[in-house]
Amino acid sequence: MDELKAYKAHLHEIGKLDSALALLAWDQRTYLPRKGQETRAEAIGKLTKLSFQMATSPRLGRLLDGLGARDGLSDEDRASLRVVGKDYRRRKAIPARVVERFAIARSKSETAWERAREASDFKAFLPHLEEMVDFSRRFADYYGYKESPYDALIEDYEPGMTARELRTIIRPLREDLVPFIRHLTAEGRRPDTDVLSGHFPVEAQRDLALRALRAIGYDFDAGRLDTSVHPFTIAIGPGDARVTTRFLDALVLSNLFSSLHEGGHALYDQGIPEALRWSGLDQAASFGIHESQSRMWENSVGRSRTFWVFFQPILAEVFPQFRSVSPETLFRAANVVEPSLIRVEADEVTYSLHIMLRFEIEEGLINGTTKARDLPDLWREAMREYLGVVPKTDAEGVLQDVHWSTGYFGYFPSYMLGNLYGAQIYAKAKEEIPGLEEGFARGEFAPLLRFLREKVHQHGRMYEPKDLVRRATGEEPDSSHFVRYVKEKYGGVYGLR
Amino acid sequence: MDELKAYKAHLHEIGKLDSALALLAWDQRTYLPRKGQETRAEAIGKLTKLSFQMATSPRLGRLLDGLGARDGLSDEDRASLRVVGKDYRRRKAIPARVVERFAIARSKSETAWERAREASDFKAFLPHLEEMVDFSRRFADYYGYKESPYDALIEDYEPGMTARELRTIIRPLREDLVPFIRHLTAEGRRPDTDVLSGHFPVEAQRDLALRALRAIGYDFDAGRLDTSVHPFTIAIGPGDARVTTRFLDALVLSNLFSSLHEGGHALYDQGIPEALRWSGLDQAASFGIHESQSRMWENSVGRSRTFWVFFQPILAEVFPQFRSVSPETLFRAANVVEPSLIRVEADEVTYSLHIMLRFEIEEGLINGTTKARDLPDLWREAMREYLGVVPKTDAEGVLQDVHWSTGYFGYFPSYMLGNLYGAQIYAKAKEEIPGLEEGFARGEFAPLLRFLREKVHQHGRMYEPKDLVRRATGEEPDSSHFVRYVKEKYGGVYGLR
């Protein structure tokens, strides 16, 4: 067989295993009964190992070497060789036995976390957390790094990013954002949110989520909406990108924004073109770019004034109590800035501070300067300093996120980068699409989706995140767009101008 | 590694792949979005191939040979070697190129059957049916047999059963049951089923199914209930045996009995003991024994008089229209005998005649005494003789079942054997458990479940079906129990005494 064909066929075989793995993971987080967890962990371990073996096989190595020396390849094929080659070298860095042990430990750690969070029992989770940290530190050593072991881990989520650059990016946010929030909450007029109180039955909330997803263009023939403790999006494979949400009886907007958020992720997955299928490029450019899509649909779109002109009648149809509430009132109620305990419930302004805290803690864990057992105290101190609020229980504090239980160190910064990239790309969309936000009032979201398909989705993993942002916006990644957006919007809502 | 440990580890690895495969299949039949079907088919193909490779590997062959010659093994280990060895030899018996050609032909045959059934066009399906018969006859030759090639095929579903024995088992059914049904429908008083009419919303029906499953002891920590077009039970692996049902708006009992049926299957899967895990014995003894469990819970329990004393208040709580309907009326309405055209809609009495007909036809096909082109006529004649009804179209006749299109010859008898084994084991339970049915009236199903756990479930695949029935009841498999049960119950309901 031709080397290029053999290479693509090899990636296709890996893709089949990874699709099965994705379904095992989806089911584990949505529907798996308790007593099936042990077998599931084993099945995931087995398939992870098989996929890993194929992704690190000498055969793939030879194909990469052979094709790497070849002339006349297309841009896509060269990009494929670049990203698959990088993944190959990173995977080869970790011995197979370590990978399998990690997969099993991780599955158990996730389960332990779920129970520990329910019981707010950090000690029950601590040994699993320590194990995840140990694994990650070993991984960093295997990968190698120039400056910080943390850099070796970020690479999985945000290729080309470093801890040093993150600290630089964070500084202006902290210097500008923390005082702005203080000013806003002290001097501004907080929007009335009493209009949002009530009880909102699950079935009606599900209906609302489905309508919102349909409105923004999510394709239900290529995905589905389910519920889980922690909402997530997962690409099972081509033609199947699923989202989940959760329903909180008293918080009608929580599920709505969560659904728009995950829907934004899924629109990206659904927008990866067929031409890139099974090429290694049929993925997002990075977690940060992925997050830019979810945050844009959740915040720039879903929390815009004109979105509520469109959505108020829908909300009122599902929940008649909103019939007499104006779109403007709902828009304002959806844009409250409130330092609070839970990241996933945080507003788009304070959100980045939640990430700052996590970044600093996890960088310390990976560098070895922070001990896992000290996390509850560190958490409380940082919350007091950045947000002025302190959790009473670890369930509301250090146990609130799944990420560390699953060994995702270096992941959190993507959320913040998502805000920054998202604001920058959205500013460009507004510039290029006349009447963009006026269109939202009429339920017209297709122009934005087309823009994102062209500038972001269609490229898959062809370009590194910084390069992709540059191509989409004509500028280097820059936090000024986000800061400007926040000050303008919230200055207005809070009457600071 | 010790040979025995290596053998068990090998089976465990296969089990992990099969667990993943089961989840892929479950999702395909419950939740998979349309555009994800192509990738799913590929993922299933990939894992099926990997599992098959391990199940036919020279390594497993060497382990089986080595251990087969060893002394001092436990009963369980010897049973494991027997069943795994048999599966191994049968899988190895068919050359890979034939398996591949069969897979392609089968896929075309299934598609052709679907279209032919829609158009009620038997001729369009005929060449595919002939090809499936040819393949099955060749498989029988590859497997080998003593008396009838059909015996070689039944072995997949009902180990140790033969065509000769089936003919013997069927005779009293035909001689006793056919005239009894004629007598019943001509002379008896058909129960009133008008009380069952109405509209029954999905959510309330789901509630009803959950209550019924909980009542009979189904463990929701080791399974779940979902919906699918055709209800089914699937063991995802140890600790995870799932069931599905379907909700028909006008037929409230359809979902209830379907749930009891699938629940009966799942109780068997949930009752396979941990000690047998990953031994090749952690499965049902046969399709017929599996079906005995589902039919027992559906019919012997769910259609009993005392079950309705227990369940009428529950039904009335969920659907208030039943408040004034007596348990006796519901019991009678649930026990209507009605010769009809479609197997899957048949009652427990006429069901076996549908199977008899199929067995006689397919045995002839495999022996070569029956020609596929004659099937429509044979079908109509047999329907007239056994059930007194004749299909107007082949869609309602010979084309109604998927089995032959997919090459499942020898499968149908399991359904009938399920009725017979079920009645025989249930008769023994009544004999051994004082007040068994009186207990049902109080919702006490645990004594029956304990009996089945001890007599059937705990043995997994240790014994061949006939041996298992003998151990459970002290008698050879015998259709007289079923005939007696039917005559007694329906003679009473229809006022023939």
Tab-separated table of C-alpha atoms in Angstrom, chain A residues 225-388:
chain	number	residue	atom	x	y	z
A	225	LEU	CA	-28.508	16.406	25.138
A	226	ASP	CA	-28.313	14.421	28.380
A	227	THR	CA	-27.776	15.278	32.029
A	228	SER	CA	-24.729	14.819	34.244
A	229	VAL	CA	-23.367	16.153	37.523
A	230	HIS	CA	-20.901	18.372	35.683
A	231	PRO	CA	-22.009	19.507	32.202
A	232	PHE	CA	-19.651	18.551	29.395
A	233	THR	CA	-19.315	18.137	25.626
A	234	ILE	CA	-17.795	15.053	24.047
A	235	ALA	CA	-17.095	14.180	20.426
A	236	ILE	CA	-17.893	10.461	20.150
A	237	GLY	CA	-16.676	10.618	16.560
A	238	PRO	CA	-17.652	12.127	13.189
A	239	GLY	CA	-21.385	12.813	13.208
A	240	ASP	CA	-21.777	12.451	16.972
A	241	ALA	CA	-20.898	15.380	19.275
A	242	ARG	CA	-22.915	15.171	22.504
A	243	VAL	CA	-23.628	17.728	25.196
A	244	THR	CA	-24.923	17.445	28.740
A	245	THR	CA	-26.464	19.909	31.138
A	246	ARG	CA	-27.814	19.860	34.674
A	247	PHE	CA	-31.075	21.185	36.029
A	248	LEU	CA	-31.202	23.229	39.208
A	249	ASP	CA	-34.791	23.700	40.314
A	250	ALA	CA	-34.428	27.335	41.433
A	251	LEU	CA	-31.957	28.551	38.803
A	252	VAL	CA	-33.624	28.749	35.432
A	253	LEU	CA	-30.730	30.512	33.691
A	254	SER	CA	-28.044	28.133	34.955
A	255	ASN	CA	-29.144	25.332	32.642
A	256	LEU	CA	-29.755	27.764	29.782
A	257	PHE	CA	-26.273	29.245	29.838
A	258	SER	CA	-24.706	25.876	30.476
A	259	SER	CA	-26.490	24.540	27.399
A	260	LEU	CA	-25.367	27.505	25.276
A	261	HIS	CA	-21.847	26.970	26.583
A	262	GLU	CA	-21.706	23.256	25.770
A	263	GLY	CA	-23.582	23.976	22.551
A	264	GLY	CA	-20.790	26.365	21.577
A	265	HIS	CA	-18.264	23.592	22.108
A	266	ALA	CA	-20.364	21.159	20.113
A	267	LEU	CA	-20.850	23.579	17.198
A	268	TYR	CA	-17.076	23.565	16.889
A	269	ASP	CA	-16.951	19.750	16.878
A	270	GLN	CA	-19.836	19.567	14.414
A	271	GLY	CA	-18.068	22.120	12.197
A	272	ILE	CA	-14.899	20.112	11.652
A	273	PRO	CA	-15.123	19.312	7.926
A	274	GLU	CA	-15.351	15.803	6.486
A	275	ALA	CA	-12.176	16.447	4.495
A	276	LEU	CA	-10.173	16.336	7.742
A	277	ARG	CA	-11.783	13.117	8.999
A	278	TRP	CA	-9.357	10.619	10.527
A	279	SER	CA	-6.360	12.847	9.680
A	280	GLY	CA	-5.366	13.856	13.200
A	281	LEU	CA	-6.529	17.353	12.196
A	282	ASP	CA	-10.191	16.541	12.859
A	283	GLN	CA	-9.946	18.093	16.301
A	284	ALA	CA	-9.904	21.498	17.933
A	285	ALA	CA	-6.762	23.636	17.685
A	286	SER	CA	-6.562	23.697	21.488
A	287	PHE	CA	-8.653	23.645	24.626
A	288	GLY	CA	-8.421	27.436	24.788
A	289	ILE	CA	-9.767	27.790	21.254
A	290	HIS	CA	-12.480	25.283	22.108
A	291	GLU	CA	-13.367	27.342	25.149
A	292	SER	CA	-13.438	30.524	23.069
A	293	GLN	CA	-16.353	29.025	21.141
A	294	SER	CA	-18.327	27.977	24.208
A	295	ARG	CA	-17.793	31.297	25.997
A	296	MET	CA	-18.691	33.292	22.932
A	297	TRP	CA	-22.054	31.528	22.554
A	298	GLU	CA	-22.709	31.606	26.276
A	299	ASN	CA	-21.606	35.167	27.051
A	300	SER	CA	-21.098	37.348	23.988
A	301	VAL	CA	-24.268	35.943	22.418
A	302	GLY	CA	-26.422	34.545	25.252
A	303	ARG	CA	-25.808	37.461	27.592
A	304	SER	CA	-26.252	40.140	24.932
A	305	ARG	CA	-29.130	42.639	24.996
A	306	THR	CA	-30.486	41.546	21.617
A	307	PHE	CA	-30.388	37.808	22.444
A	308	TRP	CA	-32.987	38.540	25.107
A	309	VAL	CA	-35.240	40.338	22.660
A	310	PHE	CA	-35.334	37.021	20.799
A	311	PHE	CA	-35.412	34.691	23.781
A	312	GLN	CA	-37.822	36.409	26.189
A	313	PRO	CA	-40.914	35.152	24.295
A	314	ILE	CA	-39.501	31.614	24.274
A	315	LEU	CA	-38.767	31.741	27.987
A	316	ALA	CA	-42.253	33.117	28.602
A	317	GLU	CA	-43.812	30.332	26.563
A	318	VAL	CA	-42.061	27.663	28.629
A	319	PHE	CA	-42.422	29.504	31.952
A	320	PRO	CA	-45.452	31.840	31.840
A	321	GLN	CA	-44.221	33.795	34.883
A	322	PHE	CA	-41.884	35.630	32.465
A	323	ARG	CA	-44.668	36.939	30.232
A	324	SER	CA	-44.618	40.343	31.857
A	325	VAL	CA	-40.840	40.574	32.284
A	326	SER	CA	-39.161	42.724	29.627
A	327	PRO	CA	-36.192	41.556	27.553
A	328	GLU	CA	-34.160	44.433	29.000
A	329	THR	CA	-34.909	43.265	32.566
A	330	LEU	CA	-33.853	39.728	31.665
A	331	PHE	CA	-30.723	40.982	29.903
A	332	ARG	CA	-29.749	42.921	33.030
A	333	ALA	CA	-30.624	40.031	35.346
A	334	ALA	CA	-28.402	37.765	33.238
A	335	ASN	CA	-25.480	40.117	33.717
A	336	VAL	CA	-24.853	40.314	37.413
A	337	VAL	CA	-21.317	40.422	38.685
A	338	GLU	CA	-21.102	38.662	41.985
A	339	PRO	CA	-17.988	37.296	43.611
A	340	SER	CA	-19.046	33.761	44.549
A	341	LEU	CA	-17.797	30.320	45.486
A	342	ILE	CA	-18.520	28.074	42.515
A	343	ARG	CA	-16.573	28.458	39.295
A	344	VAL	CA	-19.188	27.003	36.979
A	345	GLU	CA	-21.800	29.366	38.438
A	346	ALA	CA	-19.465	32.372	38.237
A	347	ASP	CA	-20.287	35.301	35.991
A	348	GLU	CA	-18.115	35.999	32.993
A	349	VAL	CA	-16.240	38.794	34.812
A	350	THR	CA	-15.204	37.072	38.060
A	351	TYR	CA	-14.670	33.809	36.229
A	352	SER	CA	-11.091	34.576	35.330
A	353	LEU	CA	-10.222	35.065	38.996
A	354	HIS	CA	-11.420	31.533	39.767
A	355	ILE	CA	-9.001	30.369	37.095
A	356	MET	CA	-6.147	32.508	38.395
A	357	LEU	CA	-6.472	30.821	41.770
A	358	ARG	CA	-6.513	27.340	40.252
A	359	PHE	CA	-3.575	28.093	37.998
A	360	GLU	CA	-1.463	29.260	40.918
A	361	ILE	CA	-2.358	26.238	43.051
A	362	GLU	CA	-1.791	23.654	40.347
A	363	GLU	CA	1.440	25.221	39.168
A	364	GLY	CA	2.637	24.856	42.783
A	365	LEU	CA	1.480	21.228	42.959
A	366	ILE	CA	3.350	20.352	39.794
A	367	ASN	CA	6.448	22.326	40.772
A	368	GLY	CA	6.388	20.600	44.163
A	369	THR	CA	6.156	23.881	46.074
A	370	THR	CA	2.572	23.141	47.178
A	371	LYS	CA	1.358	20.020	49.041
A	372	ALA	CA	-2.003	18.498	48.155
A	373	ARG	CA	-3.009	18.237	51.825
A	374	ASP	CA	-2.755	22.038	52.174
A	375	LEU	CA	-5.220	22.708	49.373
A	376	PRO	CA	-8.336	23.402	51.482
A	377	ASP	CA	-6.489	26.150	53.385
A	378	LEU	CA	-4.796	27.605	50.303
A	379	TRP	CA	-8.125	27.627	48.559
A	380	ARG	CA	-9.824	29.584	51.314
A	381	GLU	CA	-6.996	32.129	51.517
A	382	ALA	CA	-6.945	32.783	47.775
A	383	MET	CA	-10.717	33.069	47.585
A	384	ARG	CA	-10.633	35.702	50.315
A	385	GLU	CA	-7.907	37.662	48.534
A	386	TYR	CA	-9.252	37.579	44.969
A	387	LEU	CA	-12.996	37.410	45.442
A	388	GLY	CA	-13.630	38.368	49.066
